[in-house]
mmCIF file of C-alpha atoms in Angstrom:
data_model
loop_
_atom_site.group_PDB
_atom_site.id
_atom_site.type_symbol
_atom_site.label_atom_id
_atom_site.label_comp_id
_atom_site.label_asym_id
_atom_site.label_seq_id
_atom_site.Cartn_x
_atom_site.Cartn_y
_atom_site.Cartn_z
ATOM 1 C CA UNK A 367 1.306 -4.854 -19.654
ATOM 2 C CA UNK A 368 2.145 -3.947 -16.071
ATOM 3 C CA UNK A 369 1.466 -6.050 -13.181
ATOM 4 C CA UNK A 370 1.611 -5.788 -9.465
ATOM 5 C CA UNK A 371 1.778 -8.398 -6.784
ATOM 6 C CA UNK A 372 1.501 -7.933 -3.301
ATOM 7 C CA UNK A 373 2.563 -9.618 -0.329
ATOM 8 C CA UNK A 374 2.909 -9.612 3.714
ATOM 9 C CA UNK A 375 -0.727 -9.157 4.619
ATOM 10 C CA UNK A 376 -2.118 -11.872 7.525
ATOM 11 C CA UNK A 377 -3.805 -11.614 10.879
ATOM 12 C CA UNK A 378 -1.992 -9.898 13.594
ATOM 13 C CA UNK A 379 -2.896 -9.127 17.056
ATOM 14 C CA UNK A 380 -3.738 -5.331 17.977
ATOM 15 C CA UNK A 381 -0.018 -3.857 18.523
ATOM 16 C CA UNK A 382 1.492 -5.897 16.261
ATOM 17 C CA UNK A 383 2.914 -5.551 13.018
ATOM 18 C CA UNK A 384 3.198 -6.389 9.511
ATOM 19 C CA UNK A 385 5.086 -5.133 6.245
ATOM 20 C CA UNK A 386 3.542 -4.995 3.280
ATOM 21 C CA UNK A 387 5.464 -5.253 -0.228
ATOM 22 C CA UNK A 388 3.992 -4.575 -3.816
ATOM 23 C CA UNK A 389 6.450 -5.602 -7.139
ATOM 24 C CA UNK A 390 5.747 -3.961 -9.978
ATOM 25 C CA UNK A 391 6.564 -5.720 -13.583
ATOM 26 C CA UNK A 392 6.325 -5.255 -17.294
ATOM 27 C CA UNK A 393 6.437 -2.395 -19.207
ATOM 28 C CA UNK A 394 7.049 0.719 -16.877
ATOM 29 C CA UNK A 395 8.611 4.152 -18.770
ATOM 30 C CA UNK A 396 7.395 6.270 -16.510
ATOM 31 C CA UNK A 397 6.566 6.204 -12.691
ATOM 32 C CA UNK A 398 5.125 9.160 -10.506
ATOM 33 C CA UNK A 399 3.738 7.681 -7.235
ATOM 34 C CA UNK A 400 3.201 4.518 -5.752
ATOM 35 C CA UNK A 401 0.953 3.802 -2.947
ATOM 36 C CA UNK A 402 -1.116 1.693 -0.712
ATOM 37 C CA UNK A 403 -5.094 2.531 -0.329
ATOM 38 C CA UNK A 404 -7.665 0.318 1.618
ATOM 39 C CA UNK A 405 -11.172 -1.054 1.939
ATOM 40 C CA UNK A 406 -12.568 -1.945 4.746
ATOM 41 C CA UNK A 407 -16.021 -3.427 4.695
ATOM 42 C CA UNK A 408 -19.068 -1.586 3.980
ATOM 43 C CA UNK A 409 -16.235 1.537 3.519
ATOM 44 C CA UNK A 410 -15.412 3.279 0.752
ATOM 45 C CA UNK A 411 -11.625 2.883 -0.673
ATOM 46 C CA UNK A 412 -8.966 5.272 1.151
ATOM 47 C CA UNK A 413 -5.391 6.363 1.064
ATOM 48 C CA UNK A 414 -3.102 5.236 3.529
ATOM 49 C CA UNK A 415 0.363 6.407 2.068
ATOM 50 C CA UNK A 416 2.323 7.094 -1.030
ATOM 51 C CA UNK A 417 5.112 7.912 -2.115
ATOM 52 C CA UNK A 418 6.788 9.875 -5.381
ATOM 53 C CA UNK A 419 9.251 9.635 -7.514
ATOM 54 C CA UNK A 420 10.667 12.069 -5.895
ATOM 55 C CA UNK A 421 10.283 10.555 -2.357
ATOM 56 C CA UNK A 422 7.577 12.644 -1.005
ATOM 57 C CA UNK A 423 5.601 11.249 0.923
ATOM 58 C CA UNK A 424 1.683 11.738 2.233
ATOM 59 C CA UNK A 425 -0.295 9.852 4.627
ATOM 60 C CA UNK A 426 -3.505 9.809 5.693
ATOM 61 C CA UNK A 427 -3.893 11.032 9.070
ATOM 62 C CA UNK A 428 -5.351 8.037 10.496
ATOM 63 C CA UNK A 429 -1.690 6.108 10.182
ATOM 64 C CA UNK A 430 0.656 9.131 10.638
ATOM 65 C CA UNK A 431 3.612 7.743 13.257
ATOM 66 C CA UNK A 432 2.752 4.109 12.928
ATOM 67 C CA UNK A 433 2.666 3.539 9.093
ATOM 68 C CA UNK A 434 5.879 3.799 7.000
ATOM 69 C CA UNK A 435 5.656 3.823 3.104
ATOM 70 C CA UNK A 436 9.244 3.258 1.143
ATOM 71 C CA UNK A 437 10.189 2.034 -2.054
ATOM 72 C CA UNK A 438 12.909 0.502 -3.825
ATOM 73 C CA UNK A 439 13.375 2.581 -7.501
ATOM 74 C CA UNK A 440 15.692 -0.247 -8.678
ATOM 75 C CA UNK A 441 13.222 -3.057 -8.109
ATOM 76 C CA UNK A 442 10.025 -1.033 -8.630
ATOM 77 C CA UNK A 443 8.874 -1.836 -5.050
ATOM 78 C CA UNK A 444 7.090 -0.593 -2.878
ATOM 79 C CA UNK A 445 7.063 -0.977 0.710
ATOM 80 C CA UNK A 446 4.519 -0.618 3.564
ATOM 81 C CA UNK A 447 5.425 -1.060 7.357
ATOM 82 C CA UNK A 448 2.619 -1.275 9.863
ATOM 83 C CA UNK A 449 3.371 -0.710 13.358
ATOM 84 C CA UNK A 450 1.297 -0.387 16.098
ATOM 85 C CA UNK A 451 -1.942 -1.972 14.800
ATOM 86 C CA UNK A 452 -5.355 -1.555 15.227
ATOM 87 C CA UNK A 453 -8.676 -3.268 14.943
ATOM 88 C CA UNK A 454 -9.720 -0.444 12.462
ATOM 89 C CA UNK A 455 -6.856 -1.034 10.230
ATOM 90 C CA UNK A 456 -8.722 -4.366 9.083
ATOM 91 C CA UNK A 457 -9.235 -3.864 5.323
ATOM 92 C CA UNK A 458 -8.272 -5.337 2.339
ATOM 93 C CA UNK A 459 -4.867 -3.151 1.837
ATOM 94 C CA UNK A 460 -4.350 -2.791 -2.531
ATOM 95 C CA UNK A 461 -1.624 -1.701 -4.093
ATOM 96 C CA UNK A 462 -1.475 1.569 -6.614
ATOM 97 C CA UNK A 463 0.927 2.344 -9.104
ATOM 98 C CA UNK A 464 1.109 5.419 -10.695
ATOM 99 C CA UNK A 465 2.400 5.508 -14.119
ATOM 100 C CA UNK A 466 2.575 5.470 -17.912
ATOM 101 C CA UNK A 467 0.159 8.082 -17.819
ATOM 102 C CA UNK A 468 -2.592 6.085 -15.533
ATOM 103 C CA UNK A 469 -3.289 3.599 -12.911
ATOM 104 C CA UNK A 470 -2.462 0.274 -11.851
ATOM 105 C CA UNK A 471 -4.086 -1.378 -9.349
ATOM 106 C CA UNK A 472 -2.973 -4.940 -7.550
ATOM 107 C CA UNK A 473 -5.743 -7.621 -6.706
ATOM 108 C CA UNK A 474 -5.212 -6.467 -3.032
ATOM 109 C CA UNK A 475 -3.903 -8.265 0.499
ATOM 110 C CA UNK A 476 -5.780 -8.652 3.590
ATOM 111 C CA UNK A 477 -4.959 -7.179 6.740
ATOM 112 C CA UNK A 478 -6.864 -8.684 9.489
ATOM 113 C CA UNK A 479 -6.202 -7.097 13.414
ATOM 114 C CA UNK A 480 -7.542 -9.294 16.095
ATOM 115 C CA UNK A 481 -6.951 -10.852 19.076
#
Protein backbone atom coordinates (compact mmCIF):
# COMPACT_ATOMS: atom_id res chain seq x y z
CA UNK A 1 0.00 0.00 0.00
CA UNK A 2 1.49 3.37 -0.88
CA UNK A 3 0.84 6.47 0.92
CA UNK A 4 1.55 10.10 0.53
CA UNK A 5 1.59 12.92 3.00
CA UNK A 6 1.90 16.37 2.34
CA UNK A 7 3.02 19.29 4.07
CA UNK A 8 3.93 23.24 3.95
CA UNK A 9 0.61 24.57 2.75
CA UNK A 10 -0.85 27.82 5.01
CA UNK A 11 -1.98 31.33 4.28
CA UNK A 12 0.49 33.67 2.83
CA UNK A 13 0.24 37.15 1.75
CA UNK A 14 0.27 37.91 -2.17
CA UNK A 15 4.24 37.86 -2.91
CA UNK A 16 5.01 35.58 -0.52
CA UNK A 17 6.00 32.16 -0.43
CA UNK A 18 5.63 28.71 0.60
CA UNK A 19 7.24 25.15 -0.12
CA UNK A 20 5.35 22.41 -0.43
CA UNK A 21 6.68 18.71 0.36
CA UNK A 22 4.88 15.30 -0.44
CA UNK A 23 6.61 11.77 1.20
CA UNK A 24 5.84 8.94 -0.42
CA UNK A 25 5.80 5.39 1.62
CA UNK A 26 5.13 1.72 1.28
CA UNK A 27 5.51 -0.39 -1.42
CA UNK A 28 7.02 1.62 -4.45
CA UNK A 29 8.93 -0.70 -7.42
CA UNK A 30 8.46 1.55 -9.83
CA UNK A 31 8.18 5.43 -10.10
CA UNK A 32 7.64 7.57 -13.37
CA UNK A 33 6.47 11.09 -12.34
CA UNK A 34 5.56 12.85 -9.42
CA UNK A 35 3.63 15.96 -9.28
CA UNK A 36 1.53 18.59 -7.72
CA UNK A 37 -2.12 19.42 -9.34
CA UNK A 38 -4.77 21.83 -7.76
CA UNK A 39 -8.39 22.70 -7.12
CA UNK A 40 -9.52 25.72 -6.65
CA UNK A 41 -13.17 26.22 -5.88
CA UNK A 42 -15.88 25.77 -8.25
CA UNK A 43 -12.60 24.73 -10.73
CA UNK A 44 -11.86 21.77 -12.15
CA UNK A 45 -8.45 19.90 -10.96
CA UNK A 46 -5.16 21.19 -12.85
CA UNK A 47 -1.49 20.57 -13.21
CA UNK A 48 0.87 22.79 -11.77
CA UNK A 49 4.25 20.82 -12.17
CA UNK A 50 5.85 17.45 -12.32
CA UNK A 51 8.57 15.96 -12.52
CA UNK A 52 10.11 12.38 -13.97
CA UNK A 53 12.16 9.97 -13.16
CA UNK A 54 14.22 11.22 -15.34
CA UNK A 55 14.06 14.87 -14.08
CA UNK A 56 12.01 16.41 -16.72
CA UNK A 57 10.10 18.67 -15.83
CA UNK A 58 6.57 20.44 -17.14
CA UNK A 59 4.62 23.19 -15.78
CA UNK A 60 1.64 24.66 -16.42
CA UNK A 61 1.97 27.97 -17.84
CA UNK A 62 0.19 29.78 -15.26
CA UNK A 63 3.33 29.13 -12.63
CA UNK A 64 6.25 29.07 -15.15
CA UNK A 65 9.23 31.37 -13.33
CA UNK A 66 7.66 31.42 -9.92
CA UNK A 67 6.93 27.67 -9.21
CA UNK A 68 9.81 25.17 -8.74
CA UNK A 69 9.05 21.34 -8.64
CA UNK A 70 12.16 18.98 -7.29
CA UNK A 71 12.40 15.78 -5.77
CA UNK A 72 14.51 13.79 -3.66
CA UNK A 73 14.84 9.95 -5.44
CA UNK A 74 16.39 8.68 -2.16
CA UNK A 75 13.54 9.76 0.08
CA UNK A 76 10.74 9.51 -2.51
CA UNK A 77 9.97 13.26 -2.11
CA UNK A 78 8.77 15.55 -3.77
CA UNK A 79 9.18 19.13 -3.56
CA UNK A 80 7.17 22.26 -4.53
CA UNK A 81 8.50 25.92 -4.09
CA UNK A 82 6.08 28.78 -4.54
CA UNK A 83 7.41 32.10 -5.10
CA UNK A 84 5.84 35.05 -5.94
CA UNK A 85 2.21 34.30 -4.97
CA UNK A 86 -0.97 35.13 -6.07
CA UNK A 87 -4.56 35.40 -5.03
CA UNK A 88 -5.39 32.88 -7.90
CA UNK A 89 -3.03 30.34 -6.66
CA UNK A 90 -5.63 29.68 -3.71
CA UNK A 91 -6.56 25.99 -4.14
CA UNK A 92 -6.32 23.02 -2.38
CA UNK A 93 -2.67 21.93 -3.83
CA UNK A 94 -2.71 17.52 -3.89
CA UNK A 95 -0.07 15.55 -4.35
CA UNK A 96 0.34 12.81 -7.41
CA UNK A 97 2.47 9.98 -7.59
CA UNK A 98 3.00 8.17 -10.49
CA UNK A 99 3.80 4.61 -10.18
CA UNK A 100 3.43 0.84 -9.94
CA UNK A 101 1.59 1.05 -12.98
CA UNK A 102 -1.14 3.81 -11.66
CA UNK A 103 -1.92 6.67 -9.48
CA UNK A 104 -1.60 7.84 -6.11
CA UNK A 105 -3.14 10.64 -4.92
CA UNK A 106 -2.48 12.53 -1.29
CA UNK A 107 -5.56 13.91 0.75
CA UNK A 108 -4.32 17.39 -0.43
CA UNK A 109 -2.89 20.84 1.43
CA UNK A 110 -4.35 24.17 1.31
CA UNK A 111 -2.84 27.08 -0.11
CA UNK A 112 -4.59 30.15 0.87
CA UNK A 113 -3.10 33.83 -0.73
CA UNK A 114 -4.44 36.81 1.04
CA UNK A 115 -3.74 39.79 2.55
Amino acid sequence: QVQLVESGGGLVQPGGSLRLSCAASGTIFSIYAMGWYRQAPGKQRELVAAITDGGSTNYADSVKGRFTISRDNAKNTVYLQMNSLKPEDTAVYYCNLGANGRDYWGKGTLVTVSS
